[in-house]
Amino acid sequence: MQPTPDFCCPCGGFLGWKQIRLGGKSLSRSYSDLRGLNQLHSRWAWESTPPVAEPSSQTLQVPEQKQVVVEEKPKPVPGTSRLEKVPPEVLDQIISLLALDVPPNGYTPRNVDLISCLLTSKTLHAATLSVLYRNMTFPHSIIFSKALNHISRYPALGTLVRRLDFSHFTSVGLGRTKQMNSEIQNLTSKTLLQCLELLPNLRECLLQEHVEGDLSMEVIRKLFTGLPNLFAVDFCGCSTQSFSGLFLEALTSGPGLPAALPNLRRVSLHECSSLPSVAFEILLPRLVNLTHLDLTHTQVGEDALFSIPKTAQITHLSLSRCSRLRGPKVVEFLTTHPAVSDSLVFLNLMTDPTRSRLLEEEDVSALLPHLPASLCSLNLGGAKVTSAHTKALVPLTKHLEELGLSSCELSGQDLNQFFVPPRPATGAESAPPTPIDSLPPTPLEAVPPTPAEEWVPHTLRYLDLNKAPQLTIGTVFNPNACVILSQQTYPLQVIEFSDKLIAPLRERARNAKTSPGWTVRELGRRGWYVRDPTSVPNYALDDGSRDWKMGARWWGMRKIPVAVGDVGGIYGHYMFKK
């Protein structure tokens, strides 16, 4: 054995102190770890300070500077640091910023920062546990099985869970077939029921079509009657006949549902197309405190809508593509029922006019004047909207941020009335709207009082003009015919077009040397023309987040969220891609 050298220095292949392994264990985490290995010397050889030369008689004498000795403060006693003395509710909010509800993908570790907080101190450990187990997201069955085993071993952890999220769940990418997953028995109706039994304080349960085969009658009944704190449930895309049979059986078998479900406030049956109408007639009258209701593409009937209790205060409602509903009855419900007449914030009535049209021209005329001022998002896609409705639409643009007018019969001049004030009257009639840039400058003293002076700017951020027959490339880019792409339409940010317009707009953006201030964005089946923020530098950047969107940041969502959080997985598909 050769003696240990008393000198060492980094070689040419030195990668840094943190890349050196200590005793074959973990990597070095600091410079002091390596210093502890150097037992022969208290310092590295190359850190020696050069000797100070003695001043000669010809050298200017410089007075010695006094060395400032900084006294190190003693470390606080464990449990008494400033962070640990923060009130628990404040500490909970701070640690919540480290949580990741949506994993990067289904296979890499997540919440590494939370794990570090668990190992810091007893105080942070207790505060971090509630954040770590508050929202449980399962991208595949392996994680669900591990979580179930851990909670079964430590039941106290189940009392911390508030959300059970399967919106990102999928078996794609695991190399397994549906039969293999059923044989593995990680996620089944039995294990799912066992999990619900361990979560007495569950408040939100987010399910979807990829887990509908694991929903038994007992699981559905547990959600409605066995969890007293549950206020949000989502069955997005569960459309098989077996699910519908189990759902109806859970509502009618045994003692049945109680007369009222006061805690259940947010219900999404988005794309549950096979549920019979009787299921809605049983469920909806019991939702006395309902606030969010998504019935997109279901068989809900008019009697079920009018059976909603008057005590409900619905803010988010979607009746899109409900083929059993008739326009006059829907208008009567929206304008007279106390649950929706004054509280709506989000309303989706979009239909496909090639299959069935919900609102005819007279229905639109009867509905528009009675819509509440609280409304921020309105989708009338597929309705018979014509130029005769323009005057009734203009007041809505003063408080709406989203307006869906797909398949509308509006011209460019009709759309201009949303953004441009009318010209001053010169006679018995007023001239048609003209872009502000083309108006000649006139002294204010010479302009008589006109309605244009009372003009209130619009608040639209998103406008859906998909399949509008009177809009062409020539119309959109002609400032004399349509001002929709000009800067005076700001804060309008997003315009949704059909592929018939998106395709030439995409080619135009590729071939144009200068950008018109707008760019094309596509996702799934949908395409948008988006304003470039650099084209309006004088305005603050708007990231699109709103309280009523509940975590979504993009415009034009078509599925109502029932929980506040990042949008992804199958929910993102139904919300923005389909």
XYZ file of C-alpha atoms in Angstrom:
578
model
C 0.000 0.000 0.000
C 1.356 3.360 -0.988
C 1.148 6.131 1.621
C -1.584 8.702 1.182
C -0.153 11.790 -0.533
C -0.182 14.980 1.476
C -1.210 17.024 -1.531
C -4.055 16.726 -3.995
C -5.399 18.971 -6.708
C -8.142 18.646 -9.329
C -7.146 16.933 -12.557
C -8.075 17.921 -16.057
C -11.225 15.773 -16.027
C -12.521 17.328 -12.808
C -16.319 17.788 -13.108
C -17.001 19.672 -9.899
C -17.135 18.897 -6.221
C -20.738 17.754 -6.289
C -19.963 15.015 -8.814
C -17.535 13.180 -6.532
C -18.923 10.188 -4.663
C -18.138 9.823 -0.972
C -17.405 6.264 0.017
C -19.513 4.890 -2.843
C -22.619 6.456 -1.395
C -24.419 9.587 -2.420
C -22.871 12.460 -4.311
C -21.169 15.257 -2.435
C -23.594 18.027 -1.578
C -21.161 20.688 -0.508
C -17.529 21.735 -0.525
C -17.221 20.961 3.177
C -17.854 17.243 2.579
C -14.582 16.931 0.674
C -12.702 19.051 3.178
C -13.586 16.481 5.857
C -11.713 13.807 3.895
C -8.518 15.808 4.009
C -7.395 14.785 7.485
C -3.708 15.595 7.066
C -4.241 19.310 6.591
C -6.874 21.759 7.720
C -6.733 23.477 4.369
C -6.031 22.609 0.773
C -2.491 23.025 -0.418
C -3.430 25.410 -3.184
C -5.272 27.673 -0.741
C -2.070 28.809 1.014
C -1.721 32.571 1.092
C 1.511 33.993 -0.342
C 3.961 35.424 2.216
C 3.730 39.136 2.789
C 6.916 40.965 1.756
C 8.587 43.150 4.359
C 8.349 46.829 3.444
C 11.653 48.487 2.513
C 12.769 51.942 3.464
C 11.689 53.261 0.081
C 8.206 51.670 0.313
C 5.343 53.795 1.461
C 4.146 52.624 4.839
C 0.424 51.766 4.743
C -1.333 51.488 8.085
C -2.662 48.095 8.846
C -6.401 47.695 8.453
C -8.261 46.288 11.376
C -9.885 42.967 10.705
C -13.606 42.903 11.370
C -14.544 39.805 13.218
C -18.080 38.669 12.437
C -19.532 36.660 15.219
C -21.677 33.813 14.040
C -25.094 33.796 15.558
C -25.927 30.594 17.371
C -28.291 28.297 15.559
C -31.834 28.358 16.948
C -33.085 25.522 19.040
C -34.947 22.976 16.912
C -38.544 24.059 16.499
C -37.890 27.747 17.226
C -36.772 29.097 13.841
C -38.685 31.954 12.256
C -40.221 29.740 9.595
C -41.441 27.254 12.173
C -43.055 30.029 14.203
C -45.227 31.125 11.253
C -48.954 30.504 11.923
C -50.083 27.099 10.614
C -52.581 28.535 8.134
C -49.905 30.814 6.639
C -47.357 27.990 6.544
C -49.936 25.848 4.765
C -50.347 28.486 2.058
C -46.582 28.770 1.603
C -46.011 25.030 1.297
C -48.988 24.689 -1.066
C -47.007 26.653 -3.658
C -44.581 23.712 -3.890
C -47.278 21.140 -4.690
C -47.685 19.823 -8.243
C -51.171 18.530 -8.943
C -50.296 17.582 -12.524
C -47.173 15.412 -12.843
C -44.684 16.033 -15.673
C -45.628 12.582 -16.949
C -46.873 9.392 -15.420
C -43.511 7.834 -14.668
C -41.083 10.444 -13.276
C -40.976 11.505 -9.610
C -42.876 14.595 -8.580
C -43.302 16.770 -5.497
C -39.572 16.465 -4.735
C -39.682 19.795 -2.908
C -42.438 18.559 -0.631
C -40.416 15.472 0.224
C -37.527 17.750 1.213
C -39.840 19.715 3.503
C -40.904 16.464 5.163
C -37.303 15.812 6.170
C -36.543 19.324 7.445
C -38.151 19.424 10.882
C -41.084 18.099 12.849
C -43.034 21.318 12.396
C -42.591 21.363 8.618
C -43.260 17.636 8.484
C -46.697 18.073 10.019
C -47.538 21.058 7.807
C -46.306 19.325 4.643
C -48.284 16.146 5.201
C -51.608 17.950 4.816
C -50.438 19.531 1.541
C -48.956 16.308 0.180
C -52.116 14.273 0.708
C -54.682 17.003 0.059
C -54.980 16.392 -3.692
C -54.214 12.869 -4.902
C -53.761 12.588 -8.682
C -53.414 9.149 -10.286
C -51.961 8.964 -13.822
C -52.011 5.138 -13.822
C -53.014 2.184 -11.667
C -49.555 1.538 -10.173
C -49.562 4.843 -8.275
C -53.137 4.221 -7.143
C -52.185 0.814 -5.767
C -49.200 2.236 -3.879
C -51.279 5.061 -2.425
C -54.044 2.687 -1.355
C -51.598 0.365 0.387
C -49.952 3.253 2.199
C -53.239 4.787 3.364
C -54.494 1.362 4.437
C -51.390 1.013 6.586
C -51.714 4.538 8.025
C -55.475 5.366 8.045
C -54.852 8.799 9.599
C -53.453 9.943 6.257
C -56.828 9.262 4.616
C -58.423 11.972 6.719
C -56.156 14.544 5.006
C -57.351 13.763 1.451
C -59.719 16.334 -0.058
C -59.516 15.524 -3.783
C -59.404 12.223 -5.658
C -58.350 13.041 -9.231
C -58.509 10.510 -12.083
C -58.624 13.113 -14.871
C -55.089 12.107 -15.983
C -55.627 8.376 -15.595
C -54.695 6.159 -18.536
C -53.237 2.728 -19.215
C -51.709 3.784 -22.539
C -47.919 3.511 -22.516
C -47.681 0.789 -19.888
C -47.566 -1.981 -22.498
C -50.705 -3.625 -21.210
C -54.029 -4.534 -22.666
C -57.384 -3.991 -20.999
C -57.498 -7.664 -20.090
C -54.055 -7.479 -18.462
C -55.147 -4.502 -16.354
C -58.209 -6.400 -15.155
C -56.027 -9.341 -14.167
C -53.528 -7.189 -12.253
C -56.358 -5.863 -10.045
C -54.678 -2.559 -9.206
C -57.747 -0.430 -9.899
C -61.075 -2.218 -9.667
C -64.496 -1.413 -8.288
C -63.474 -3.253 -5.107
C -60.225 -1.320 -4.561
C -61.895 1.978 -5.497
C -64.638 1.380 -2.930
C -61.987 0.452 -0.379
C -60.212 3.728 -1.103
C -63.393 5.777 -0.667
C -64.024 4.115 2.674
C -60.651 5.441 3.881
C -61.389 9.052 2.832
C -64.094 10.371 5.190
C -63.316 14.033 4.439
C -63.253 13.764 0.630
C -64.665 16.886 -1.031
C -63.966 16.421 -4.764
C -64.002 13.248 -6.846
C -62.938 13.632 -10.485
C -63.708 10.571 -12.608
C -63.784 10.027 -16.363
C -64.351 7.518 -19.141
C -61.108 5.570 -18.590
C -62.271 4.422 -15.159
C -65.978 3.911 -15.868
C -65.425 0.145 -16.044
C -64.348 0.267 -12.387
C -67.463 2.122 -11.193
C -69.888 -0.220 -9.491
C -73.306 0.526 -8.045
C -71.753 0.575 -4.577
C -69.113 3.111 -5.644
C -71.685 5.465 -7.191
C -73.966 5.160 -4.192
C -71.015 5.825 -1.880
C -70.325 9.063 -3.731
C -73.890 10.327 -3.368
C -74.776 9.121 0.121
C -71.662 7.882 1.950
C -69.423 10.963 1.839
C -71.092 13.791 3.760
C -68.421 16.378 2.821
C -68.401 15.678 -0.938
C -69.467 18.790 -2.892
C -68.035 18.137 -6.402
C -68.256 15.050 -8.612
C -67.400 14.611 -12.286
C -68.337 11.666 -14.539
C -66.892 13.157 -17.751
C -67.278 10.894 -20.801
C -68.871 7.911 -18.999
C -71.267 6.897 -21.765
C -71.465 3.099 -21.826
C -74.742 1.299 -21.285
C -73.315 -0.620 -18.337
C -72.418 2.622 -16.560
C -75.879 4.059 -17.205
C -77.527 0.960 -15.762
C -75.372 1.070 -12.642
C -75.914 4.821 -12.240
C -79.702 4.468 -12.388
C -79.600 1.460 -10.067
C -77.586 3.432 -7.520
C -80.229 6.204 -7.551
C -83.232 3.898 -7.195
C -82.159 0.715 -5.340
C -82.397 0.195 -1.606
C -83.723 3.095 0.451
C -82.968 5.443 -2.442
C -81.435 8.873 -2.259
C -82.348 11.214 0.560
C -84.820 13.981 -0.151
C -82.002 16.533 -0.433
C -78.255 16.487 -1.074
C -77.279 19.849 0.431
C -73.506 19.387 0.224
C -73.366 18.367 -3.446
C -72.924 21.641 -5.340
C -70.918 20.893 -8.490
C -72.039 18.088 -10.796
C -70.623 17.303 -14.225
C -72.218 14.675 -16.462
C -70.386 15.962 -19.531
C -70.844 13.575 -22.506
C -72.784 11.015 -20.416
C -74.958 10.484 -23.476
C -76.463 7.123 -22.501
C -77.955 8.217 -19.166
C -81.769 8.044 -19.403
C -83.837 11.158 -18.751
C -85.344 9.589 -15.626
C -81.905 9.683 -13.972
C -81.897 13.494 -14.206
C -85.475 13.687 -12.909
C -84.339 11.776 -9.807
C -81.036 13.575 -9.191
C -81.610 17.250 -10.071
C -84.528 17.950 -7.648
C -82.274 16.946 -4.732
C -79.470 19.421 -5.496
C -80.752 22.261 -3.339
C -77.436 24.186 -3.306
C -76.327 23.533 -6.879
C -73.847 26.025 -8.416
C -72.160 24.155 -11.323
C -74.091 21.886 -13.705
C -72.646 20.422 -16.918
C -75.200 18.442 -18.958
C -73.427 18.601 -22.318
C -74.640 15.950 -24.784
C -77.055 14.230 -22.401
C -80.699 13.177 -22.587
C -81.868 15.619 -19.941
C -85.493 16.668 -20.386
C -87.313 19.926 -19.800
C -89.162 18.571 -16.764
C -85.839 17.766 -15.082
C -84.589 21.330 -15.661
C -87.653 22.912 -14.121
C -87.405 20.492 -11.168
C -84.142 22.105 -10.019
C -84.840 23.621 -6.579
C -85.376 27.369 -6.421
C -82.776 27.568 -3.647
C -79.991 26.665 -6.099
C -77.805 29.507 -7.375
C -76.297 28.194 -10.600
C -73.311 30.171 -11.881
C -72.032 27.673 -14.489
C -74.505 25.897 -16.789
C -73.960 23.921 -19.986
C -76.886 22.612 -22.060
C -74.833 22.100 -25.199
C -76.080 19.494 -27.686
C -78.990 18.330 -25.522
C -81.279 17.000 -28.265
C -84.345 16.500 -26.036
C -84.619 20.204 -25.199
C -86.706 22.707 -27.160
C -85.769 26.321 -27.644
C -88.878 28.037 -26.185
C -88.731 25.935 -23.005
C -85.013 26.612 -22.551
C -85.614 30.351 -22.933
C -88.439 30.157 -20.401
C -86.199 28.282 -17.964
C -83.298 30.728 -18.342
C -85.431 33.845 -17.992
C -87.889 32.809 -15.250
C -86.337 30.131 -13.028
C -84.882 31.675 -9.827
C -81.901 29.296 -9.873
C -80.459 30.803 -13.066
C -82.197 34.082 -13.891
C -79.838 36.340 -11.887
C -76.728 34.312 -11.051
C -75.288 32.964 -14.319
C -71.615 33.610 -15.049
C -70.994 30.895 -17.664
C -73.666 29.695 -20.116
C -73.080 27.249 -22.969
C -75.934 26.622 -25.425
C -73.821 25.518 -28.391
C -75.357 23.048 -30.854
C -74.599 21.679 -34.301
C -77.149 23.248 -36.661
C -76.583 20.505 -39.255
C -78.116 18.001 -36.810
C -80.458 19.951 -34.554
C -80.806 23.651 -33.773
C -81.773 24.613 -30.246
C -82.513 28.337 -30.641
C -84.348 29.748 -33.627
C -84.408 33.441 -34.529
C -87.387 34.271 -32.308
C -85.843 32.324 -29.399
C -82.648 34.375 -29.618
C -84.676 37.594 -29.679
C -86.545 36.527 -26.541
C -83.392 35.429 -24.679
C -80.825 38.198 -25.261
C -82.596 41.093 -23.444
C -83.072 38.993 -20.277
C -79.544 37.673 -19.787
C -78.057 38.855 -16.463
C -75.238 41.383 -16.221
C -73.221 38.851 -14.192
C -72.628 36.776 -17.335
C -68.974 36.592 -18.423
C -69.106 33.766 -20.976
C -71.940 33.095 -23.430
C -71.895 30.515 -26.206
C -74.749 30.727 -28.720
C -73.011 28.577 -31.298
C -75.424 27.076 -33.809
C -78.279 29.431 -32.902
C -80.051 31.434 -35.598
C -78.224 34.723 -34.956
C -78.812 37.306 -37.693
C -78.192 41.006 -38.261
C -81.494 41.732 -36.523
C -79.897 40.654 -33.221
C -76.920 43.023 -33.422
C -78.500 45.781 -31.314
C -79.365 43.257 -28.598
C -75.834 41.811 -28.657
C -74.046 45.151 -28.297
C -75.084 45.694 -24.615
C -73.858 42.178 -23.787
C -70.378 42.981 -25.108
C -69.979 45.526 -22.285
C -69.656 42.750 -19.671
C -69.000 39.530 -21.635
C -65.422 38.309 -22.004
C -66.297 35.289 -24.171
C -68.927 35.279 -26.907
C -69.580 32.236 -29.069
C -71.353 32.969 -32.360
C -70.387 30.000 -34.527
C -72.574 29.581 -37.642
C -73.955 33.105 -37.125
C -75.251 35.114 -40.068
C -73.450 38.338 -39.189
C -71.495 40.463 -41.642
C -68.322 42.416 -41.031
C -70.344 45.625 -40.580
C -72.468 43.904 -37.947
C -69.354 42.884 -36.012
C -67.985 46.426 -36.238
C -70.822 47.623 -34.011
C -69.286 45.615 -31.143
C -66.058 47.639 -31.284
C -66.696 50.990 -33.010
C -69.004 53.720 -31.680
C -71.635 54.988 -34.089
C -70.865 58.143 -36.023
C -72.585 61.361 -34.938
C -76.016 61.747 -36.464
C -76.128 64.144 -39.429
C -79.825 63.961 -40.136
C -82.812 61.750 -39.612
C -80.644 58.685 -39.975
C -77.175 57.828 -38.724
C -74.401 56.814 -41.033
C -73.147 53.233 -40.828
C -70.298 52.552 -38.398
C -66.897 53.677 -39.623
C -63.456 52.863 -38.218
C -62.199 55.494 -35.795
C -58.949 55.887 -37.711
C -60.824 57.103 -40.798
C -62.842 59.796 -38.970
C -61.570 63.363 -39.586
C -60.405 65.261 -36.501
C -63.137 67.557 -35.194
C -62.973 70.032 -32.295
C -64.976 68.837 -29.319
C -66.820 72.173 -29.114
C -68.226 71.669 -32.612
C -69.608 68.194 -31.993
C -73.227 68.238 -30.791
C -74.311 65.815 -28.042
C -74.841 62.420 -29.623
C -75.222 58.873 -28.336
C -71.611 58.230 -29.423
C -70.397 60.294 -26.474
C -71.978 57.748 -24.113
C -70.129 54.890 -25.773
C -68.896 52.216 -23.352
C -65.901 50.144 -24.574
C -66.381 46.413 -25.009
C -64.829 43.805 -22.709
C -64.540 40.903 -25.180
C -61.381 38.774 -25.047
C -62.613 35.840 -27.111
C -64.954 35.674 -30.102
C -66.039 32.434 -31.765
C -66.806 32.991 -35.464
C -66.415 29.394 -36.521
C -68.359 28.532 -39.700
C -69.716 32.081 -40.096
C -70.744 32.039 -43.805
C -70.329 35.784 -44.460
C -66.729 35.979 -43.231
C -63.956 35.351 -45.761
C -60.254 36.147 -45.935
C -61.021 39.204 -48.013
C -63.559 40.463 -45.483
C -61.377 39.866 -42.441
C -58.364 41.707 -43.890
C -60.359 44.585 -45.395
C -60.331 47.415 -42.785
C -63.186 49.188 -44.585
C -65.424 46.144 -44.290
C -64.307 44.713 -40.924
C -62.130 46.206 -38.167
C -61.862 43.002 -36.159
C -58.062 42.726 -36.639
C -57.267 46.370 -35.898
C -55.753 47.608 -32.644
C -58.947 49.445 -31.710
C -60.638 46.089 -31.003
C -58.287 45.493 -28.047
C -58.694 43.817 -25.486
C -59.950 41.210 -27.980
C -57.212 38.562 -27.985
C -58.536 35.370 -29.560
C -60.788 34.759 -32.572
C -61.822 31.196 -33.348
C -62.224 30.349 -37.018
C -63.056 27.179 -38.900
C -60.400 25.269 -40.804
C -61.658 26.902 -43.997
C -60.156 30.182 -42.755
C -57.383 28.844 -40.522
C -55.655 27.049 -43.434
C -55.165 30.198 -45.594
C -54.274 32.228 -42.505
C -51.547 29.699 -41.735
C -50.155 29.973 -45.245
C -50.407 33.745 -45.133
C -48.340 33.813 -41.924
C -45.640 31.652 -43.531
C -45.339 33.717 -46.701
C -45.781 37.204 -45.232
C -42.569 39.126 -44.614
C -44.135 41.242 -41.883
C -46.465 39.934 -39.207
C -49.952 41.505 -39.110
C -49.911 41.282 -35.310
C -51.818 37.986 -35.205
C -50.717 34.357 -35.256
C -52.385 30.979 -35.777
C -52.727 28.453 -32.955
C -54.272 25.013 -33.325
C -55.183 22.284 -30.853
C -57.100 19.142 -31.699
C -60.001 20.050 -33.981
C -59.964 23.743 -33.136
C -58.038 26.701 -34.501
C -57.600 30.249 -33.216
C -56.246 33.522 -34.540
C -54.373 35.028 -31.579
C -53.216 38.618 -31.165
C -49.473 39.053 -30.663
C -48.916 40.877 -27.334
C -45.996 42.807 -28.852
C -48.416 44.496 -31.264
C -50.058 46.341 -28.337
C -47.116 47.253 -26.069
C -49.062 50.013 -24.317
C -51.368 47.520 -22.598
C -50.615 45.182 -19.711
C -50.217 41.514 -20.583
C -53.319 39.424 -19.806
C -52.551 35.765 -19.055
C -56.211 34.765 -19.361
C -56.684 33.546 -15.791
C -60.078 34.304 -14.248
C -61.803 33.150 -11.091
C -64.760 31.789 -13.031
C -62.419 29.639 -15.162
C -61.247 27.787 -12.024
C -57.657 27.272 -13.160
C -58.017 27.311 -16.955
C -56.006 30.030 -18.716
C -57.084 29.648 -22.336
C -60.249 31.073 -23.868
C -63.315 29.256 -25.188
C -63.617 26.320 -22.781
C -66.508 23.966 -23.537
C -66.468 21.853 -20.391
C -67.305 23.196 -16.967
C -64.626 22.451 -14.343
C -65.849 21.395 -10.911
C -62.524 21.832 -9.075
C -59.932 24.605 -9.068
C -56.658 23.371 -10.560
C -54.515 23.029 -13.647
C -56.412 21.688 -16.644
C -55.012 18.579 -18.322
C -55.628 14.992 -19.235
C -59.014 14.009 -20.591
C -60.567 17.176 -19.162
C -58.285 19.324 -21.290
C -59.314 17.285 -24.340
C -63.024 17.902 -23.823
C -62.467 21.509 -22.772
C -60.250 22.846 -25.561
C -59.576 20.204 -28.207
C -62.958 18.770 -29.114
